[in-house]
Short mmCIF file of C-alpha atoms and ligand atoms in Angstrom, two decimals:
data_model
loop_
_atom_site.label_atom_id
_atom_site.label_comp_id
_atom_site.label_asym_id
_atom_site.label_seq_id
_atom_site.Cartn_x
_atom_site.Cartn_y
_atom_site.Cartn_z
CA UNK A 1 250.77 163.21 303.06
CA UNK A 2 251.05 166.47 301.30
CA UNK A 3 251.58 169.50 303.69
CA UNK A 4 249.37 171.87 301.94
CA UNK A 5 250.83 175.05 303.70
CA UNK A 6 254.57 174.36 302.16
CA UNK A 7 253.54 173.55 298.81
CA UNK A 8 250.95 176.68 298.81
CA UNK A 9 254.10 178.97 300.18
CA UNK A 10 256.19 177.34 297.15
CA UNK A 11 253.00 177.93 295.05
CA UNK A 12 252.87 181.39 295.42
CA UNK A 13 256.94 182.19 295.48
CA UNK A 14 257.73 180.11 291.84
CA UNK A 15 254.72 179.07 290.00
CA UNK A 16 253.79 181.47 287.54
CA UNK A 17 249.47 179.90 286.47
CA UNK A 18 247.85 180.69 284.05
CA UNK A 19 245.12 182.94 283.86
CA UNK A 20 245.59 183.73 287.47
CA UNK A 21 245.43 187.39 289.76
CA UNK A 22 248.65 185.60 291.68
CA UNK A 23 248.50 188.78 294.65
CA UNK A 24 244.80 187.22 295.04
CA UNK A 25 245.70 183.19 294.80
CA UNK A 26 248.60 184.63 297.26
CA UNK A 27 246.10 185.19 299.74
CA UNK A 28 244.59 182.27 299.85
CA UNK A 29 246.59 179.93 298.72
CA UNK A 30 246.32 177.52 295.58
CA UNK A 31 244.35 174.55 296.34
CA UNK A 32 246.49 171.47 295.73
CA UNK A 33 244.65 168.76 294.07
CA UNK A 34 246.97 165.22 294.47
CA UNK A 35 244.80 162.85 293.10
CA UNK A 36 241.90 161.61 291.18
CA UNK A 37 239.36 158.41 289.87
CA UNK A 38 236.42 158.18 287.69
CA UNK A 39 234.70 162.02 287.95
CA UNK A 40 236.18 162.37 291.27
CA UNK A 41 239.41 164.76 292.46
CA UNK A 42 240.70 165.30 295.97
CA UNK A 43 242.64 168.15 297.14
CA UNK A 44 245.64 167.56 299.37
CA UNK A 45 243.24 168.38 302.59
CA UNK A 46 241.15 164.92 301.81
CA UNK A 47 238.26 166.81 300.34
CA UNK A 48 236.48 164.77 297.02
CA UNK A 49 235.44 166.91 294.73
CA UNK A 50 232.83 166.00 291.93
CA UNK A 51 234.69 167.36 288.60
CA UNK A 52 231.71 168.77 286.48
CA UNK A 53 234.20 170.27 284.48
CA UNK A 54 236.29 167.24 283.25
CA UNK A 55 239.53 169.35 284.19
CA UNK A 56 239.57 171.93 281.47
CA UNK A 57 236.99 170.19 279.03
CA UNK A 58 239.22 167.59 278.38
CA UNK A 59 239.08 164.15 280.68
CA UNK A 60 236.63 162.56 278.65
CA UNK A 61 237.56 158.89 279.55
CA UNK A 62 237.44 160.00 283.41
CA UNK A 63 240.25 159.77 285.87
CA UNK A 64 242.21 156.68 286.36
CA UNK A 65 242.45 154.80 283.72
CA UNK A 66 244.92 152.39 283.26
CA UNK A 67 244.73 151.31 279.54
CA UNK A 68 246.06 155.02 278.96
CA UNK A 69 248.70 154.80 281.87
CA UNK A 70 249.53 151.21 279.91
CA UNK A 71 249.88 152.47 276.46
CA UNK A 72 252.46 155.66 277.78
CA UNK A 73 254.39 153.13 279.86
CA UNK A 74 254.65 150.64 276.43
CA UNK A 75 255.10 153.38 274.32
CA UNK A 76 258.11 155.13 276.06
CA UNK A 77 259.61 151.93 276.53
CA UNK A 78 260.09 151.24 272.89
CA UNK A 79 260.11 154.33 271.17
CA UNK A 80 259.82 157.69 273.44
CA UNK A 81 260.24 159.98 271.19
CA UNK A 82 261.22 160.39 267.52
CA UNK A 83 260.06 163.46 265.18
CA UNK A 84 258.13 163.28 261.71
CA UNK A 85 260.73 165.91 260.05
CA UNK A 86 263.24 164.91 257.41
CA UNK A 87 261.18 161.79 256.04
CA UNK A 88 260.44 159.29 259.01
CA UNK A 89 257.35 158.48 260.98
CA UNK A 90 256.75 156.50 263.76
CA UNK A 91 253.84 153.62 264.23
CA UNK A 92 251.61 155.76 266.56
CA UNK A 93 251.20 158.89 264.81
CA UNK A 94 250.31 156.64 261.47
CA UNK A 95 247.62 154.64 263.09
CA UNK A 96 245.96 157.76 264.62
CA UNK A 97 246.27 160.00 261.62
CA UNK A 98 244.16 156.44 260.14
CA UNK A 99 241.91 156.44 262.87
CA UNK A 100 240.69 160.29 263.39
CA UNK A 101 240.24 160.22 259.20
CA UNK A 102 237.85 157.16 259.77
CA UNK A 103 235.86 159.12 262.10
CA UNK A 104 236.22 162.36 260.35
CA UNK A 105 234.66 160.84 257.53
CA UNK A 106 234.58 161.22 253.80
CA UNK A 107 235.87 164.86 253.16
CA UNK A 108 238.55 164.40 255.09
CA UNK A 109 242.25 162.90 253.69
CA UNK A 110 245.06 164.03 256.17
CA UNK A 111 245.88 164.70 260.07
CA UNK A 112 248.61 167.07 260.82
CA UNK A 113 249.72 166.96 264.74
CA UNK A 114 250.56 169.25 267.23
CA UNK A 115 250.68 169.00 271.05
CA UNK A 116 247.50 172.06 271.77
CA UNK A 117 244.72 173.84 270.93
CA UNK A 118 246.53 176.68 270.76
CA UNK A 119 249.52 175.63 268.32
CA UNK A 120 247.03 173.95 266.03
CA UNK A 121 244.79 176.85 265.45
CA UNK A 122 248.10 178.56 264.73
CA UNK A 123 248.71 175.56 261.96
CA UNK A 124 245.26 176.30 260.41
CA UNK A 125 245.91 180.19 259.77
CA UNK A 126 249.28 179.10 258.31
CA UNK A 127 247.21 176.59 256.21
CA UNK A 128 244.38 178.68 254.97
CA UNK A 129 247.29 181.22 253.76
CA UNK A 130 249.00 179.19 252.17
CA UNK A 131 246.15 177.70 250.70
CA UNK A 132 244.83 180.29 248.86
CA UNK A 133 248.72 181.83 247.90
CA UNK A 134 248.95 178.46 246.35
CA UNK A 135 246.10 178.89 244.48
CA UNK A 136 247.03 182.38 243.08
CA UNK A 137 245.31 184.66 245.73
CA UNK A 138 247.68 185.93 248.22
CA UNK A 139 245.05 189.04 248.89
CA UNK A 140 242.90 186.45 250.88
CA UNK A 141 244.29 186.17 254.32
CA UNK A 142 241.62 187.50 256.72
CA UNK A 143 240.15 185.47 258.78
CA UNK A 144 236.16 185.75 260.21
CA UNK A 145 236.48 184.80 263.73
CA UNK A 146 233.24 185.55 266.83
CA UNK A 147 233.17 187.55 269.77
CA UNK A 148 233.78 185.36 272.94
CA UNK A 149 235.44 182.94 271.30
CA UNK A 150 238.36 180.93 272.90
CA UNK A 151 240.56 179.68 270.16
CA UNK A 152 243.84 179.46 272.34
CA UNK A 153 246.09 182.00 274.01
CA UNK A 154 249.13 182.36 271.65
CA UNK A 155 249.14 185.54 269.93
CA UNK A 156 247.75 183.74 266.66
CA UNK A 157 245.13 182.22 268.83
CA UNK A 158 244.34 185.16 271.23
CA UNK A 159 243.39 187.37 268.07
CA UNK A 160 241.25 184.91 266.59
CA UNK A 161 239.77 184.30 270.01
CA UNK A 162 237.12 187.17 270.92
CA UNK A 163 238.11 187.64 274.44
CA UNK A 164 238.77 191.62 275.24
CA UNK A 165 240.88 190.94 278.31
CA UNK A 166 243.43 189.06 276.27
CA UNK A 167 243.41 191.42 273.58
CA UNK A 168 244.61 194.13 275.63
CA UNK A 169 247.40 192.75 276.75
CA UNK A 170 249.59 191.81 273.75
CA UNK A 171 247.67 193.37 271.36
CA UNK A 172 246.26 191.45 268.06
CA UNK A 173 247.76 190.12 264.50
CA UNK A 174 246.40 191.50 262.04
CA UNK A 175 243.67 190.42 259.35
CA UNK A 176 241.29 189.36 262.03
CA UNK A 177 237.97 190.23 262.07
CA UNK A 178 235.19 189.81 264.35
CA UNK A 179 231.34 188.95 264.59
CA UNK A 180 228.63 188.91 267.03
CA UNK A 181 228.12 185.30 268.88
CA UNK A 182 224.81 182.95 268.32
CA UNK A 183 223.89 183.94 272.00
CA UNK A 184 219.62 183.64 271.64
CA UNK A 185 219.40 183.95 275.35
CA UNK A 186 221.86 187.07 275.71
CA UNK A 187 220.88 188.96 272.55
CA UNK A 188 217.32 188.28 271.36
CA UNK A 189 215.30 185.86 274.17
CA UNK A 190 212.15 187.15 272.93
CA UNK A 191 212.99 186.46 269.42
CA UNK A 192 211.71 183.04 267.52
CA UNK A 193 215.07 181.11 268.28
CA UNK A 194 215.70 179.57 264.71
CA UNK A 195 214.90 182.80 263.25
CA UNK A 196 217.40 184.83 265.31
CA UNK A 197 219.93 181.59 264.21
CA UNK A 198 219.52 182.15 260.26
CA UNK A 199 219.89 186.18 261.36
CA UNK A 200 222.74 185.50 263.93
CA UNK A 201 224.24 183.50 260.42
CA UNK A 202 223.78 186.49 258.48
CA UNK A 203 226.44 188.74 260.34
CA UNK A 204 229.20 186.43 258.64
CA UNK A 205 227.46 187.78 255.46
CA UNK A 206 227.71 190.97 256.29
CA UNK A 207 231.23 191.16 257.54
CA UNK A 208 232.51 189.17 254.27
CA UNK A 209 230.58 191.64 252.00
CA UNK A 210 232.42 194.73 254.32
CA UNK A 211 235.99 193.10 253.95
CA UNK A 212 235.72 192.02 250.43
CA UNK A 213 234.60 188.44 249.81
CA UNK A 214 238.41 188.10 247.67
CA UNK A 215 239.98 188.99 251.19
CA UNK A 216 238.58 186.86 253.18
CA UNK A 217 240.50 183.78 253.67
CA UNK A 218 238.21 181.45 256.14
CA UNK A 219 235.70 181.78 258.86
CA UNK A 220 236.28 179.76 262.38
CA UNK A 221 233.83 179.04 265.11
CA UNK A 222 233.45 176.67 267.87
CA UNK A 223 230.46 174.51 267.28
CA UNK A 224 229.44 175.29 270.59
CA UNK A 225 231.57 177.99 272.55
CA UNK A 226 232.83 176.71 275.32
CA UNK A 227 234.95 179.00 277.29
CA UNK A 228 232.83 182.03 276.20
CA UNK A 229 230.45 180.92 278.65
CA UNK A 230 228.57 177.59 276.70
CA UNK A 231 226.81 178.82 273.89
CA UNK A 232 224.56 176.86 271.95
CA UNK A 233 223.91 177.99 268.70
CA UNK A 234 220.27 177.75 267.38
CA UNK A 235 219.71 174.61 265.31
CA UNK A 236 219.07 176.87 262.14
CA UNK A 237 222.79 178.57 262.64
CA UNK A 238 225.88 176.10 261.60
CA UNK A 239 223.67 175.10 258.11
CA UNK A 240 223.12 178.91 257.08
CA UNK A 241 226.88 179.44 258.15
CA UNK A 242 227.91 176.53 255.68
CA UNK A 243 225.83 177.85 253.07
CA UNK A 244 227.17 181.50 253.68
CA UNK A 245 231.02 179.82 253.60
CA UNK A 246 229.99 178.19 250.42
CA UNK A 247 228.40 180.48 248.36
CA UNK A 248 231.77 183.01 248.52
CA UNK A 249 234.07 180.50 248.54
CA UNK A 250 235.55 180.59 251.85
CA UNK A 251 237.27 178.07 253.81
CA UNK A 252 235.26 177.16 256.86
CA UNK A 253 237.07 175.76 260.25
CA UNK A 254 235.35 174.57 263.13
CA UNK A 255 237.42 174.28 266.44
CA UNK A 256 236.69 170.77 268.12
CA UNK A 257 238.96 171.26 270.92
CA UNK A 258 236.23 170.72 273.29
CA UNK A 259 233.58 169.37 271.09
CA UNK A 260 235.16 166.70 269.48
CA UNK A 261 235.91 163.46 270.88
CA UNK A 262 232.10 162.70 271.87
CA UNK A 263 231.40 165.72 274.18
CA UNK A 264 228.12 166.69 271.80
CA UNK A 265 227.18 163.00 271.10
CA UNK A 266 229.42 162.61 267.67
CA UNK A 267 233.22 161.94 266.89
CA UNK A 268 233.11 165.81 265.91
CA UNK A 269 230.43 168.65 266.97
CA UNK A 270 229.83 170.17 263.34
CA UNK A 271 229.13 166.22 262.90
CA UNK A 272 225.83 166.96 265.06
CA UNK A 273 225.42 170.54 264.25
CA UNK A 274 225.18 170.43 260.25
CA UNK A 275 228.32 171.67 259.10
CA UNK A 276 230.86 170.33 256.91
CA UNK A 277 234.04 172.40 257.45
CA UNK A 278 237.62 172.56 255.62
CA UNK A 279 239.42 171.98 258.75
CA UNK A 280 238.91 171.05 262.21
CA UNK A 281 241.19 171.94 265.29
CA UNK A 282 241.35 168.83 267.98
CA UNK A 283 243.54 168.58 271.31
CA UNK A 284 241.51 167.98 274.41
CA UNK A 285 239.50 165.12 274.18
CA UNK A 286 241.97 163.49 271.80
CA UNK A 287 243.88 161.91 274.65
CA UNK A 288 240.98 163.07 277.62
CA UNK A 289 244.27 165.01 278.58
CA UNK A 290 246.38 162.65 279.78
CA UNK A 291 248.86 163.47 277.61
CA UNK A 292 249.18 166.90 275.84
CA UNK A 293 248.10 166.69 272.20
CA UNK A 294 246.70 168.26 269.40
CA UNK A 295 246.31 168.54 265.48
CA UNK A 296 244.02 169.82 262.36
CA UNK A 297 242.14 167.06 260.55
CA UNK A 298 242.43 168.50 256.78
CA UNK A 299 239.69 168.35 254.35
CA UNK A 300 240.46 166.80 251.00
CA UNK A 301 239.78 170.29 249.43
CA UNK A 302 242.93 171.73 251.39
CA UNK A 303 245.13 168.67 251.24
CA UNK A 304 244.89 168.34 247.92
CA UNK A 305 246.51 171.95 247.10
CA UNK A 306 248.72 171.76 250.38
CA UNK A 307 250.05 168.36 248.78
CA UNK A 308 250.83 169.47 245.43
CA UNK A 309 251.88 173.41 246.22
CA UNK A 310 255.49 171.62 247.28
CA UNK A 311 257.05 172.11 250.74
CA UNK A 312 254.72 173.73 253.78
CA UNK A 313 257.31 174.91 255.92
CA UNK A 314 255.49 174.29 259.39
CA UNK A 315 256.00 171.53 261.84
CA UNK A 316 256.14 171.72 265.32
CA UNK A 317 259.33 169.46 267.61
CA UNK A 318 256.33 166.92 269.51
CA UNK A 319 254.12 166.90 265.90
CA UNK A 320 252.93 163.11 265.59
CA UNK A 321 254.67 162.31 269.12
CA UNK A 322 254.74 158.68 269.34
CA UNK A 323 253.79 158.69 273.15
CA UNK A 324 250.80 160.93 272.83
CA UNK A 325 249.16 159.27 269.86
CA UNK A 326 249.93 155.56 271.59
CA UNK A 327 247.91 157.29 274.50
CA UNK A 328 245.49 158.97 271.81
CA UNK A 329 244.97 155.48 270.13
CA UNK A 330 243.82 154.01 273.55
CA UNK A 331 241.58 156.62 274.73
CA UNK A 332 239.78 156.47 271.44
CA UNK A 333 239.76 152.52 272.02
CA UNK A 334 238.00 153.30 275.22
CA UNK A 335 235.58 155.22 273.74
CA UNK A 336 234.59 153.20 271.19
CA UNK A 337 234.66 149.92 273.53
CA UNK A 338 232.21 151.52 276.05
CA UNK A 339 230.00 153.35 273.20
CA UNK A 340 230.63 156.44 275.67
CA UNK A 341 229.98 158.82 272.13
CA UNK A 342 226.65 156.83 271.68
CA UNK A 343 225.45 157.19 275.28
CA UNK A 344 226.12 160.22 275.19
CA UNK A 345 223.45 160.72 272.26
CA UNK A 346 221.23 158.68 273.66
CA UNK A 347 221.06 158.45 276.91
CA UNK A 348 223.44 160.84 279.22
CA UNK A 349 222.69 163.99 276.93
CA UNK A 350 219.34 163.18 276.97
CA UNK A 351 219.13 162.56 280.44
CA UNK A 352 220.75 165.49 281.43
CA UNK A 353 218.52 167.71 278.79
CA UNK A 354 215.75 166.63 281.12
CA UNK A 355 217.29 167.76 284.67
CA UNK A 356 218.21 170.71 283.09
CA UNK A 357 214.56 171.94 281.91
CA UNK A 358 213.56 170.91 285.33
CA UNK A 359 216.75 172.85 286.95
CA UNK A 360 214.92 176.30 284.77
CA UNK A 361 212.49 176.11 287.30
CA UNK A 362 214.77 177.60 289.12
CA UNK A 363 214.64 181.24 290.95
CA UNK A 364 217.78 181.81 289.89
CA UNK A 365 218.08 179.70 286.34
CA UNK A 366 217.27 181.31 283.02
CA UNK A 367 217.99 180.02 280.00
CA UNK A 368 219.24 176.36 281.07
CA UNK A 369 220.48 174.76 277.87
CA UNK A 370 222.54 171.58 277.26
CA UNK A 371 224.31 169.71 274.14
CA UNK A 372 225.46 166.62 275.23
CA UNK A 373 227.46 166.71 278.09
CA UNK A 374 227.90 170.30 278.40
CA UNK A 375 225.34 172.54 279.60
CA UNK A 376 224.74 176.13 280.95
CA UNK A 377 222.51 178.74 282.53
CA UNK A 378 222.61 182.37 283.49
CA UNK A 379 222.19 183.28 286.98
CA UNK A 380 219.27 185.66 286.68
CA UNK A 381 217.55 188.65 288.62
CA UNK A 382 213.90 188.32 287.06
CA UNK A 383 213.66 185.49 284.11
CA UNK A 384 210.33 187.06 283.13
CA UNK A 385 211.95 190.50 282.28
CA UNK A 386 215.65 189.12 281.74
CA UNK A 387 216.85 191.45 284.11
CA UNK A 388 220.19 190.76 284.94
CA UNK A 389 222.26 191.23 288.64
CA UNK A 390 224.50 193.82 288.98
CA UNK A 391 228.11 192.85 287.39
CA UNK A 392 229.96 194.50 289.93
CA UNK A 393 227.92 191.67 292.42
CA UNK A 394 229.91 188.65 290.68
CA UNK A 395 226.99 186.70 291.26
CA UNK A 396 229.06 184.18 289.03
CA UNK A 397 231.89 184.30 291.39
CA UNK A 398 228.94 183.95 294.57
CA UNK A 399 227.98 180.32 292.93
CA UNK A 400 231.19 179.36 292.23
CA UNK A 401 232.23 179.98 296.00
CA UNK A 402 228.87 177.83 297.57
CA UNK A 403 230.23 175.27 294.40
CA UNK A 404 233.72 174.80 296.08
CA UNK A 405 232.50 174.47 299.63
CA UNK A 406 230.37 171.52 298.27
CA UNK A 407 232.44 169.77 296.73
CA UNK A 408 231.58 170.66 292.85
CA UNK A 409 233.32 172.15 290.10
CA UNK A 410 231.15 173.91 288.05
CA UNK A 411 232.97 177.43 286.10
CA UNK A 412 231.70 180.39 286.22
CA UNK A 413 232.06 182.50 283.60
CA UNK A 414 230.27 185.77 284.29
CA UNK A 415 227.11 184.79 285.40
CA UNK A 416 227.04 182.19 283.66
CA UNK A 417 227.43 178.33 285.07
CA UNK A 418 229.09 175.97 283.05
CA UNK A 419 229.65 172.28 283.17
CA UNK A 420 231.18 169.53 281.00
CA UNK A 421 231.30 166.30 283.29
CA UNK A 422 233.22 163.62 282.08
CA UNK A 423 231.48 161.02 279.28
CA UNK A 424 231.81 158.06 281.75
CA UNK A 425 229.14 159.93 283.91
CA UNK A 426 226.42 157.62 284.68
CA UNK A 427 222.83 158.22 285.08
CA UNK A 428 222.96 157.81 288.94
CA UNK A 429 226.11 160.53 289.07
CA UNK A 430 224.04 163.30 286.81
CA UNK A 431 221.66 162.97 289.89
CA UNK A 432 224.27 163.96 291.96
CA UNK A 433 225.42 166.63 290.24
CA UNK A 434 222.28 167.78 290.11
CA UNK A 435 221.69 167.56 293.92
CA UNK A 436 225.25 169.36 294.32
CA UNK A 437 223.89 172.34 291.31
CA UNK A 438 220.41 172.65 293.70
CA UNK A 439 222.25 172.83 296.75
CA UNK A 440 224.77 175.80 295.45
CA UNK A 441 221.89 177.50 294.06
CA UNK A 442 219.63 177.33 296.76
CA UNK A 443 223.12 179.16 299.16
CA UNK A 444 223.74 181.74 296.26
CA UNK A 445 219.67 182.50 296.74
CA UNK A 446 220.42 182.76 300.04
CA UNK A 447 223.26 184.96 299.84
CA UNK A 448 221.59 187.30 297.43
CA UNK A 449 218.78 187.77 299.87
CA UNK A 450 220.97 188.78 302.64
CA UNK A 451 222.84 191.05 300.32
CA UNK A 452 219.62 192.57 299.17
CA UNK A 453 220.52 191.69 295.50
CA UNK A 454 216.65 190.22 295.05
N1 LIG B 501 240.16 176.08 271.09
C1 LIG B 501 239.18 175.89 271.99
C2 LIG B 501 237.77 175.79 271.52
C3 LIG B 501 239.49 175.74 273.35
O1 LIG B 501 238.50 175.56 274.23
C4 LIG B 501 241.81 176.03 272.76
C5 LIG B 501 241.44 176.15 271.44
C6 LIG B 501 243.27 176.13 273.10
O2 LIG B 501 243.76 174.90 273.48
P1 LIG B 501 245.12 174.82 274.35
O3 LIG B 501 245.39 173.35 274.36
O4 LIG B 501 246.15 175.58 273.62
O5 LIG B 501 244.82 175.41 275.69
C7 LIG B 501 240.84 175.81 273.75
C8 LIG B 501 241.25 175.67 275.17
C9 LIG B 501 238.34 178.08 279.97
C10 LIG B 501 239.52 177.61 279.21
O6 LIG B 501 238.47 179.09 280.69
C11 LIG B 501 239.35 176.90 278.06
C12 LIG B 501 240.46 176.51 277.32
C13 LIG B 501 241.74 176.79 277.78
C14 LIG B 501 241.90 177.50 278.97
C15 LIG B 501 240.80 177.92 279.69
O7 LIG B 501 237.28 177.47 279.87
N2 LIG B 501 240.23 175.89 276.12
#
């Protein structure tokens, strides 16, 4: 039996989180979360929690599964451990650099690993440098990146991310450059949706023609922001983006790290979305985060230079870890055994599509949107005029509080609710989500009444 007082006093006195007010989490103490199964946690005080969030976007296999735990245990048994430096390899990293190109598909040649998000979007700057140095110009090194994107929290992957809060502290690299996000709800409701996507498109136009179309070294997006509070670009958006990244020349990435692996329905999101790009970021998913991992599929179009331009002096201690691609190689065995990337096409995502135009009915719902398993709304004042609350209310935080009590994880992020369950979600456990989401809402409604907030 955990004693949750101790290990919240030992919390607070040594743990540095991340992300984390720690005189706040002080107060109240962390809650301690010892176990797990299926889409289920429990904290250390016996309460089961339904995790709508898949951890941090990444359990995509669910909790408990012991081909994974099987594969690590094999794995370390015969070969821990042993880097890709100095000409060797090792079995595991082979087979999955095989496997991700098969279901990356044609334009892709090459894998290169890392163990996060973070480190890999680090890799693809490096690459897209290098890239066009090899190619004879070195003037092209800024990179197009969105506001409110989450691209990882190393300095590299801070300043491509658009997050102001994590700008500030740290500061920025330079060479990065910023445009407005595809958010139709947020910035133009009122405005024919694939319309405002071909004009939301266009600002990557006009920021290339501002920098200097021979400066600019490669645009990167998440095919559907995540931790900038789920935004789902207009269908119109990723093929105008493509044809925009094309017609100058420049390298386009897309950042899978939460939709690839089968969150949107496909291997990859810009596989669903209509966009063909240069490189894509993984980690996540990869291993449903049993095991940190990460990497860059490489287009053939990059390869090929990278390849013959002689040494790229990059690599990373854990690239190609044996253990984490044994682990990667069974998750993505799961997946494809159980057809959880199909269901989620064609039945789940659908499914969930449904509740959620049901779930706008809402009081409180406006613009209730989903792409495969992950979905989000805005907590709203008056959906007819768009009026939002108050920030300095943290309706957000209101929902996230009733969410807690109820046993759900759902994220708030502003006020806007999030959720990315797990793909083994059945059809019977999206009902209970959904019972847990109307119960929440109906307390935050409640709340706001008594605060006079409605
Ligand atoms: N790209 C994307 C699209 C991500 O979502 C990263 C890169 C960085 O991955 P690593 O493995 O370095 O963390 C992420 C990570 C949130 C939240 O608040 C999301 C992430 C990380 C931390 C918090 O939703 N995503």
């Amino acid at each position: 039996m955990t004693n949750t007082k101790e290990i919240q006093a030992i919390d607070s006195a040594h743990y540095m989180h991340p992300f984390t007010d720690h005189k706040g989490l002080a107060d109240k103490g962390a809650r301690v979360i010892t176990k797990a199964d299926n889409v289920y946690i429990w904290d250390s005080e016996g309460h089961k929690i339904f995790d709508a969030m898949s951890g941090l976007w990444c359990v995509n296999v669910g909790y408990g599964r012991q081909e994974l735990v099987d594969a690590a245990a094999k794995q370390m048994a015969e070969l821990p451990y042993y880097n890709s430096f100095f000409q060797t390899t090792n079995v595991p990293a082979v087979k999955l650099a095989e496997k991700i190109i098969k279901l990356a598909g044609d334009n892709y040649s090459h894998v290169f690993f890392s163990s996060s998000g973070s480190e890999s979007n680090d890799t693809n700057i490096r690459m897209v440098r290098h890239y066009w140095a090899t190619l004879g110009q070195p003037e092209r090194t800024v990179i197009i990146s969105r506001n409110n994107a989450y691209h990882g929290s190393t300095l590299v992957g801070s300043s491509l991310g658009g997050m102001g809060g994590m700008h500030a502290q740290g500061g920025m690299i330079p060479g990065i450059e910023h445009i407005e996000q595809p958010y139709h709800y947020g910035l133009a409701p009122d405005q024919d949706r694939d319309a405002f996507g071909i004009e939301a498109a266009g600002w990557l136009e006009k920021k290339i023609l501002e920098v200097g179309a021979d400066k600019v070294a490669a645009f990167i997006g998440e095919p559907v922001q995540g931790a900038g509070g789920v935004i789902i670009p207009p269908k119109t958006y990723w093929p105008e983006i493509q044809r925009i990244c094309d017609k100058y020349g420049i390298l386009l990435i897309c950042d899978e790290v939460i939709c690839g692996f089968g969150r949107l329905g496909k291997w990859f999101g810009s596989q669903l979305l209509g966009a063909k790009p240069d490189l894509m970021t993984f980690a996540k998913g990869v291993t449903s985060g049993y095991i940190p991992l990460g990497g860059v599929v490489v287009g053939k179009r990059v390869a090929k230079v990278l390849i013959e331009g002689g040494e790229f002096n990059h690599g990373y201690t854990y690239s190609g870890h044996p253990t984490a691609c044994a682990v990667a190689l069974a998750n993505i065995e799961i997946l494809e055994n159980e057809g959880l990337v199909d269901r989620v096409l064609n039945e789940t995502g659908p499914y969930l599509a449904k509740k959620y135009a049901e779930l706008a009915k809402h009081p409180l719902v406006g613009g209730a949107e989903t792409c495969g398993l992950v979905a989000g709304f805005v907590l709203i004042k008056d959906k007819v005029n768009h009026t939002h609350f108050d920030e300095d209310l943290g309706v957000g935080m209101i929902c996230r509080g009733h969410c807690f009590a109820n046993g759900l994880i759902m994220r708030a992020v502003g006020d806007r609710m999030i959720i990315a369950p797990p793909l083994v979600t059945t059809i019977a456990q999206i009902d209970e989500m959904m019972g847990l989401i109307y119960l929440c809402l109906d307390a935050t409604l409640l709340d706001l009444k008594k605060l006079g907030a409605l």
